Coordinates of N, CA and C and ligand atoms in Angstrom, one line a residue:
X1 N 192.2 12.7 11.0 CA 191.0 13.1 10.3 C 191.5 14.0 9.1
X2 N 190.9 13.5 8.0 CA 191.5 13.9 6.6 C 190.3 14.9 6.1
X3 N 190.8 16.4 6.1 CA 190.1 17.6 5.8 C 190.3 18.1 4.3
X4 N 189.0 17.8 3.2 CA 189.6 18.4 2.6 C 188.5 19.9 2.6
X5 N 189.4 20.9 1.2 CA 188.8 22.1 1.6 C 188.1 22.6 -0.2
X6 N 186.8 22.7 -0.1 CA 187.1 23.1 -1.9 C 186.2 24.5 -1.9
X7 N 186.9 25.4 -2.5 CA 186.5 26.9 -2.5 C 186.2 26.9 -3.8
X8 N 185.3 28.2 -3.7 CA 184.8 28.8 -5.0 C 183.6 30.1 -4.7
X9 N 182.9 29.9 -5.8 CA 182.3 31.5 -5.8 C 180.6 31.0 -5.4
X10 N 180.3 29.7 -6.0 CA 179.4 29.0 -6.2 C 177.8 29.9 -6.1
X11 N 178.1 31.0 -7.0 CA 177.1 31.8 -7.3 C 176.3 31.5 -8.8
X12 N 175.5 30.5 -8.7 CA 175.1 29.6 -7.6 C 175.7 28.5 -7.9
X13 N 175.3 27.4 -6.6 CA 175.9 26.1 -6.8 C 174.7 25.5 -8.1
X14 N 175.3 24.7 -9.0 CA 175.1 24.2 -10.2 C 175.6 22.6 -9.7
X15 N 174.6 21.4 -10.5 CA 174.8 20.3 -10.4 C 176.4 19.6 -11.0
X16 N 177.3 20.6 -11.7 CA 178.7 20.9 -11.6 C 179.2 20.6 -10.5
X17 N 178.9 21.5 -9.4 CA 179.7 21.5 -8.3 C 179.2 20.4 -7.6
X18 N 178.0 20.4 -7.7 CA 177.4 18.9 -6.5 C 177.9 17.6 -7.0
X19 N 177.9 17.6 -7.9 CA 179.1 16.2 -8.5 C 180.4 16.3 -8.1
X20 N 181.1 17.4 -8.1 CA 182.2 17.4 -7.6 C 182.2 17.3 -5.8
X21 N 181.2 17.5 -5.3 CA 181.3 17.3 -4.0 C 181.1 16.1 -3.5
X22 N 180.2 15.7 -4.7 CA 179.9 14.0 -3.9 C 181.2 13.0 -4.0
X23 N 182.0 13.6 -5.2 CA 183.3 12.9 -5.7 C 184.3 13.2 -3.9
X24 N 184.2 14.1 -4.2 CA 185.2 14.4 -2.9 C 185.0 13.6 -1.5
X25 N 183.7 13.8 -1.3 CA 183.8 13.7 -0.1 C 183.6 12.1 0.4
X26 N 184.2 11.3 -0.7 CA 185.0 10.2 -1.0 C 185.5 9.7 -0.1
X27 N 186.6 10.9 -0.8 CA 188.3 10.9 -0.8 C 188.4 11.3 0.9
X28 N 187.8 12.0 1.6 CA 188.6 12.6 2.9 C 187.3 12.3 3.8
X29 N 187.7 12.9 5.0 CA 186.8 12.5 6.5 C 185.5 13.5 6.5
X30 N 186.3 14.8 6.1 CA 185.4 15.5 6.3 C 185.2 16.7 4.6
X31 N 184.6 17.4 4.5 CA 184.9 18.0 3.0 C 183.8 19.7 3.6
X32 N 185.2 20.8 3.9 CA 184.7 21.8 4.0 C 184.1 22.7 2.5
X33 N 182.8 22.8 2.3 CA 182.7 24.1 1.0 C 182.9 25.2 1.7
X34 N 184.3 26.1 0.9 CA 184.3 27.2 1.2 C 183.4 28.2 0.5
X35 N 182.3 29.0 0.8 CA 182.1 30.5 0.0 C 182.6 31.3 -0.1
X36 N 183.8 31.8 -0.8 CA 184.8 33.1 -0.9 C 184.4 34.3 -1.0
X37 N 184.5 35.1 0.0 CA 183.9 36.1 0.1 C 184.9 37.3 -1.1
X38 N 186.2 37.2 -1.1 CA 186.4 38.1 -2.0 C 187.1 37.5 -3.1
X39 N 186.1 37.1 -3.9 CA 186.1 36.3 -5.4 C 186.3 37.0 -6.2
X40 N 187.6 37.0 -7.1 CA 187.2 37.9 -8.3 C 185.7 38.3 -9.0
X41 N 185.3 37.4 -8.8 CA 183.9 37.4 -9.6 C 182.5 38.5 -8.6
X42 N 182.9 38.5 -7.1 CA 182.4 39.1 -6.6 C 181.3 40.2 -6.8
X43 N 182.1 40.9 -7.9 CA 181.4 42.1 -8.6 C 180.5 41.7 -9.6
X44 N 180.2 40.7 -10.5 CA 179.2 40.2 -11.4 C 178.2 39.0 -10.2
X45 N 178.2 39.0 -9.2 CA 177.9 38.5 -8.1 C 176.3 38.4 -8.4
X46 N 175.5 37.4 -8.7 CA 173.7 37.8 -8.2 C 173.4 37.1 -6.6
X47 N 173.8 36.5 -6.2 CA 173.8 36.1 -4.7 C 174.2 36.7 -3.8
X48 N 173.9 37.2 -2.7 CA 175.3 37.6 -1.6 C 175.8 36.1 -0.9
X49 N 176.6 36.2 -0.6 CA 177.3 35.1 -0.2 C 177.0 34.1 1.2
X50 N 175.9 35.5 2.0 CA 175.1 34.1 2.4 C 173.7 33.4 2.0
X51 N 173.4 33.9 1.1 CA 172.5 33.8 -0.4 C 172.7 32.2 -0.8
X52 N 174.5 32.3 -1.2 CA 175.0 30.9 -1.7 C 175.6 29.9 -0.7
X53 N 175.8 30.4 0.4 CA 175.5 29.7 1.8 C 174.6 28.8 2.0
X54 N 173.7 29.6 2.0 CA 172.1 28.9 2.0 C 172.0 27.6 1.3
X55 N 172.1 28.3 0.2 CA 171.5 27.4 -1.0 C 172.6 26.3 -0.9
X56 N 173.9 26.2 -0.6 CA 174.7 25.2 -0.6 C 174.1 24.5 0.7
X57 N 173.9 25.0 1.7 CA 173.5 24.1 2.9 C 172.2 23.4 2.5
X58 N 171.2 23.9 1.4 CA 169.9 22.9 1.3 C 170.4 21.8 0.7
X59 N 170.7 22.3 -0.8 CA 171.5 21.0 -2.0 C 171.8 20.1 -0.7
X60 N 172.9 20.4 0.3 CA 173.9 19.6 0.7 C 173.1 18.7 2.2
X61 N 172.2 19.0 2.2 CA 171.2 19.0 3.3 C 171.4 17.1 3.3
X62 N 171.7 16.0 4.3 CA 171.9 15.0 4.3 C 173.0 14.3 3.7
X63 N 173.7 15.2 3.4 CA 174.9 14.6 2.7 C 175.8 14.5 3.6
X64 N 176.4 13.5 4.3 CA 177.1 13.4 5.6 C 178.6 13.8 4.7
X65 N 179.4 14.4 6.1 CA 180.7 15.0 6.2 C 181.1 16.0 5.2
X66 N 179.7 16.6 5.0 CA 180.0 18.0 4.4 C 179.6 19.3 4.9
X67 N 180.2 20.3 5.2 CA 180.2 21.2 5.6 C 180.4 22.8 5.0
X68 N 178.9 23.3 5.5 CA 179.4 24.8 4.3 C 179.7 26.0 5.4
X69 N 180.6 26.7 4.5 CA 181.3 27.8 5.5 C 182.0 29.0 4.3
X70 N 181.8 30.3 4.8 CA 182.2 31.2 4.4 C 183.4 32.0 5.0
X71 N 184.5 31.7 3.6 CA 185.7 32.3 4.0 C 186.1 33.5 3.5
X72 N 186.9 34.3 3.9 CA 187.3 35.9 3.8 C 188.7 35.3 3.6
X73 N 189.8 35.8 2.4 CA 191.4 36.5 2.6 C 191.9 35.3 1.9
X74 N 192.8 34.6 1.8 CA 193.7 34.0 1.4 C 193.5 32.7 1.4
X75 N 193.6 31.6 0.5 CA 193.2 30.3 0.6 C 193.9 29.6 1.4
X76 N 195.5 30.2 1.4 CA 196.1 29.3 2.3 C 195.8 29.7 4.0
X77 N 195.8 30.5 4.3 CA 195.0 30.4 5.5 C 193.8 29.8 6.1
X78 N 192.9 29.4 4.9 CA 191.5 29.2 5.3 C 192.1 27.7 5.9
X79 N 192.7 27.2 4.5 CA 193.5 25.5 4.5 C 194.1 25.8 6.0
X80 N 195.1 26.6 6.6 CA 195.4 26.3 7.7 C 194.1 26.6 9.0
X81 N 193.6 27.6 8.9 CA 192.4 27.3 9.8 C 191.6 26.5 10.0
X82 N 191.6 25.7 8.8 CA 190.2 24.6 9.2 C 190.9 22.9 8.8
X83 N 192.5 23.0 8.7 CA 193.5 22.3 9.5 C 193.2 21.3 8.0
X84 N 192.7 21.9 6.6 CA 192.8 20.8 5.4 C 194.3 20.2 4.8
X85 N 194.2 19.4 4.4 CA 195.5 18.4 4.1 C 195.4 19.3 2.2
X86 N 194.0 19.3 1.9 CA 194.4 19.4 0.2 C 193.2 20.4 -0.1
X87 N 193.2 21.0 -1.0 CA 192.1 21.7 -1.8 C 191.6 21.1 -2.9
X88 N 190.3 21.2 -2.7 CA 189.9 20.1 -4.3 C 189.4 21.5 -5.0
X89 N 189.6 20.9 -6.2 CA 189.5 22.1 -7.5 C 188.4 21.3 -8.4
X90 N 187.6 21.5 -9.3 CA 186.9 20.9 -10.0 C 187.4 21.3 -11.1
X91 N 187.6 20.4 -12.8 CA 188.3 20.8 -13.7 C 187.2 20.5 -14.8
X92 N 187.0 21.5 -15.7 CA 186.4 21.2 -16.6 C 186.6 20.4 -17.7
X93 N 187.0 22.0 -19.0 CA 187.8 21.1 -20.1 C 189.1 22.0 -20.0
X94 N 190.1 22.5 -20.6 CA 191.0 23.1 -20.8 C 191.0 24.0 -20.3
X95 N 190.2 24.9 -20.5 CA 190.0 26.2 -20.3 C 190.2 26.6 -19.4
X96 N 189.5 25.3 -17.7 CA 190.4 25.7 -16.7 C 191.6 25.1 -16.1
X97 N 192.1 24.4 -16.9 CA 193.8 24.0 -16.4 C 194.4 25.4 -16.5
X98 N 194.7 25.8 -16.9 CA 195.6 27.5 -17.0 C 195.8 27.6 -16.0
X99 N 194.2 28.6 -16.0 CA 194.2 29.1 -14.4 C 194.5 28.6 -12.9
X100 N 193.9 27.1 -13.1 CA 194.0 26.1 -11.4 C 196.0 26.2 -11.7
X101 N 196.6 25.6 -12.8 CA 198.0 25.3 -12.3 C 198.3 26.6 -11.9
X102 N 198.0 27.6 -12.7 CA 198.6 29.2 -12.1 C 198.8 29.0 -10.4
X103 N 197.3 28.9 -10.2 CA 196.7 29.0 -8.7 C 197.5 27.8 -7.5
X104 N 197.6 26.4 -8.7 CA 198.4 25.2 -7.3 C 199.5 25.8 -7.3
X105 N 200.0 26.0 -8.4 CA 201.6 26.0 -8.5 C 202.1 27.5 -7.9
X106 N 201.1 28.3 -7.7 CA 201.6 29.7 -6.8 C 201.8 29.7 -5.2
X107 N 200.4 28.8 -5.1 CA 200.1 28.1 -3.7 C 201.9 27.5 -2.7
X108 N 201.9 26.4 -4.1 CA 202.8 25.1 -3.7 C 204.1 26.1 -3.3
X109 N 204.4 27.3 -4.3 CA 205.7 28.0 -4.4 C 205.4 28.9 -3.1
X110 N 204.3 28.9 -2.0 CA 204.4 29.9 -1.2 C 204.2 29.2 0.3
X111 N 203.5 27.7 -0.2 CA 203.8 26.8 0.9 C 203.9 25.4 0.7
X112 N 204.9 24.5 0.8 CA 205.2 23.5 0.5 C 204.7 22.4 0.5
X113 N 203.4 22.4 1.5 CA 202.5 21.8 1.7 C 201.3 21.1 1.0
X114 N 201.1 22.5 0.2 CA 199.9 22.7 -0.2 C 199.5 21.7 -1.4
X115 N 198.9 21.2 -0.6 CA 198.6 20.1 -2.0 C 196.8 20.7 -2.9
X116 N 196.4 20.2 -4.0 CA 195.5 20.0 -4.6 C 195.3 18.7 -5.9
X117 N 193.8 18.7 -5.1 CA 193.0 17.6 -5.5 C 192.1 17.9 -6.7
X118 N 192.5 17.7 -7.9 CA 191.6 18.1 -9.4 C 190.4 17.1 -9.7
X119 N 189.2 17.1 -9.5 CA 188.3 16.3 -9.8 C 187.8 16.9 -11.2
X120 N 187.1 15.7 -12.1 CA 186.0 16.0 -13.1 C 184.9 15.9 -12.7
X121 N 183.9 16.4 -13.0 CA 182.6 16.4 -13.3 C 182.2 15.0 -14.0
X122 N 180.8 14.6 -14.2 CA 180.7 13.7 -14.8 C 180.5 14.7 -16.5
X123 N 180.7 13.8 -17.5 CA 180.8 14.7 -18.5 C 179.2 15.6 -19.3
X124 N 178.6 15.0 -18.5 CA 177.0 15.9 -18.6 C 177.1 17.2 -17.9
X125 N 178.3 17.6 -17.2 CA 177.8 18.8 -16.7 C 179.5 19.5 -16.8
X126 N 180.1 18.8 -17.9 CA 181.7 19.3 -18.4 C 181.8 20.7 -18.7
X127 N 180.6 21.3 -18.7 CA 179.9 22.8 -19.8 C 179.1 23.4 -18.6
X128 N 178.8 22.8 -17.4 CA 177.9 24.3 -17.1 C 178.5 24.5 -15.9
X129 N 178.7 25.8 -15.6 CA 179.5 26.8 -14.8 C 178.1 28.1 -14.3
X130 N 178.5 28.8 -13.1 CA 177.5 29.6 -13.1 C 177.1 30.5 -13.5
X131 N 178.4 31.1 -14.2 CA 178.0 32.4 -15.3 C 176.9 32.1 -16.3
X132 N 177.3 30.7 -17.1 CA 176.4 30.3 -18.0 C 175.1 30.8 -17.7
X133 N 174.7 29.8 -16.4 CA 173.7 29.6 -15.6 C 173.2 30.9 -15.4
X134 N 174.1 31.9 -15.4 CA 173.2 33.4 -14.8 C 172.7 33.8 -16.1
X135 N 174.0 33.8 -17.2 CA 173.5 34.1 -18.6 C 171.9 33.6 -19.0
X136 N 171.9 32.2 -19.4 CA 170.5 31.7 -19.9 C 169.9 32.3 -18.7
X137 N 169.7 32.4 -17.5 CA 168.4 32.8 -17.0 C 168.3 34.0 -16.8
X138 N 169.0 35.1 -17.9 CA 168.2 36.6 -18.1 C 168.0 36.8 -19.2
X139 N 168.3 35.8 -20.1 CA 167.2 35.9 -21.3 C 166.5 34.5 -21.5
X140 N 166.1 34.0 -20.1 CA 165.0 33.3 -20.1 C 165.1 31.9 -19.8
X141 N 166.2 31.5 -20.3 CA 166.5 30.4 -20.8 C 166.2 29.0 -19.5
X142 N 166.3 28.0 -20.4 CA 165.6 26.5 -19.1 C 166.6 26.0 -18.6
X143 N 167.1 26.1 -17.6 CA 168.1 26.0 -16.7 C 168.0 24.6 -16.1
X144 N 166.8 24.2 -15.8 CA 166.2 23.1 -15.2 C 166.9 22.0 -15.5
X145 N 167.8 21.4 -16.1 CA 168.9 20.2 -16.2 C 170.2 20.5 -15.7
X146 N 170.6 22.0 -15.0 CA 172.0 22.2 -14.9 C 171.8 22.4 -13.6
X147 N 170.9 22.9 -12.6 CA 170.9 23.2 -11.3 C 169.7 22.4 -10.1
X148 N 170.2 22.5 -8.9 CA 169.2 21.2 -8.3 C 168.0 22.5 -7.9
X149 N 167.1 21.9 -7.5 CA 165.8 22.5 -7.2 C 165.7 23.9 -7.3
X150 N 166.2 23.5 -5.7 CA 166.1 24.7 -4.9 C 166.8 25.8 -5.3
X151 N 168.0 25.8 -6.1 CA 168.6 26.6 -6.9 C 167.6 27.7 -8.1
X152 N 166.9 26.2 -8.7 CA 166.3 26.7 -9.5 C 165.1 27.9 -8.9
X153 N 164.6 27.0 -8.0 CA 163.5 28.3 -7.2 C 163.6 29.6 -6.8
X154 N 165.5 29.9 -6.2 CA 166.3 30.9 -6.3 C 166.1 31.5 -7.4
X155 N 166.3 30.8 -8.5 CA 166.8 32.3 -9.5 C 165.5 32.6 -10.1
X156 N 164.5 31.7 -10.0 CA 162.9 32.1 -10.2 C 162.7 33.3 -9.3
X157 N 163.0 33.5 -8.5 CA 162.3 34.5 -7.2 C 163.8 36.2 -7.4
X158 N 164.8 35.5 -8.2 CA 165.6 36.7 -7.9 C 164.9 38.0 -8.9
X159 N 165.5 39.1 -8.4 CA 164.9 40.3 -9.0 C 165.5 40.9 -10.2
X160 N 166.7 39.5 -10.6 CA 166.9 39.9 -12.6 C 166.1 39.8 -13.1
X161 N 165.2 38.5 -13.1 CA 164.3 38.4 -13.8 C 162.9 38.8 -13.9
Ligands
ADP1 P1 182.1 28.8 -11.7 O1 183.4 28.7 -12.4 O2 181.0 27.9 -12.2 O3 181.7 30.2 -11.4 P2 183.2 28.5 -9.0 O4 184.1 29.7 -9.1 O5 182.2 28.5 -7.9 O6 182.4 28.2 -10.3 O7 184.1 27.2 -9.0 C1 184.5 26.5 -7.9 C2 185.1 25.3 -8.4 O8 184.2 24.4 -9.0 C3 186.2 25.5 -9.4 O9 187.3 24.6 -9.2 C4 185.5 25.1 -10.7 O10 186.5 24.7 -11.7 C5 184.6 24.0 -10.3 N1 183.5 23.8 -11.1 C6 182.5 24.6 -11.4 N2 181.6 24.0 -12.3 C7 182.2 22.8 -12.6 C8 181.7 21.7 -13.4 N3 180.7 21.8 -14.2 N4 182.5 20.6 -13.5 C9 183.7 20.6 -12.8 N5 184.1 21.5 -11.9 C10 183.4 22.6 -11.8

């Protein structure tokens, strides 16, 4: 059984990442979403993380062999706990190659195993990430083509706005 594992901050999940999950869960048997509990990003955080739990289990609601789960500490441990062969990464445009090679190629140098799987987006959603997404919606802005529903009902009801 072929596990893959794709982590992130997904505060919130954006029709970005659900493209990237439908791509994935392709490729392997099963496709765990990890929610990282200690994300760099943690601190500009509008969700708590089982906030984006949630909302990842509605979006993903019928989507067979996907699975959402919140991880704490180190990626390569999570990959060994929940026994993944690869990590999928979603790649934008440039901006985030830097960072992902930083991150495989740290990985690979600390375990030899470690493989990762770089997916694109379709190119309609090559631009929205969830900062964006937090940005436009505190000064208002129509979000409503970058995130799925229920997302959107989220940040309607959250108390930035
Ligand atoms: P963000 O960068 O939007 O805050 P995360 O930290 O949750 O998102 O990212 C989790 C993964 O999803 C990362 O690999 C990121 O590159 C990828 N990702 C996020 N948005 C997109 C998108 N629009 N297209 C492709 N990959 C994406």
């Amino acid at each position: 059984m072929k596990i893959g594992l794709f982590p992130g901050s997904f505060d919130p999940i954006t029709n970005g990442h659900l493209d990237v999950i439908l791509r994935a869960k392709e490729l392997f048997d099963k496709l765990i979403v990890g929610v990282a509990v200690n994300d760099s990003k943690t601190s500009t955080s509008m969700f708590t993380v089982e906030e984006r739990q949630k909302l990842l289990e509605e979006v993903c609601k019928g989507i067979p062999k996907v699975e959402i789960l919140i991880f704490d500490g180190l990626l390569l441990e999570a990959m060994k706990k929940y026994k993944a062969v690869a990590v999928v990464r979603g790649l934008r445009a440039i901006s985030d190659f830097e960072y992902e090679f930083q991150m495989a190629m740290m990985n690979r140098e600390i375990c030899n195993d470690y493989e990762t799987v770089f997916l694109m987006a379709s190119h309609s959603y090559s631009f929205v990430s969830s900062r964006m997404i937090k940005e436009l919606v505190r000064f208002g802005g129509d979000v409503s083509p970058f995130v799925p529903p229920v997302v959107l009902e989220a940040l309607k009801k959250h108390k930035h706005i």
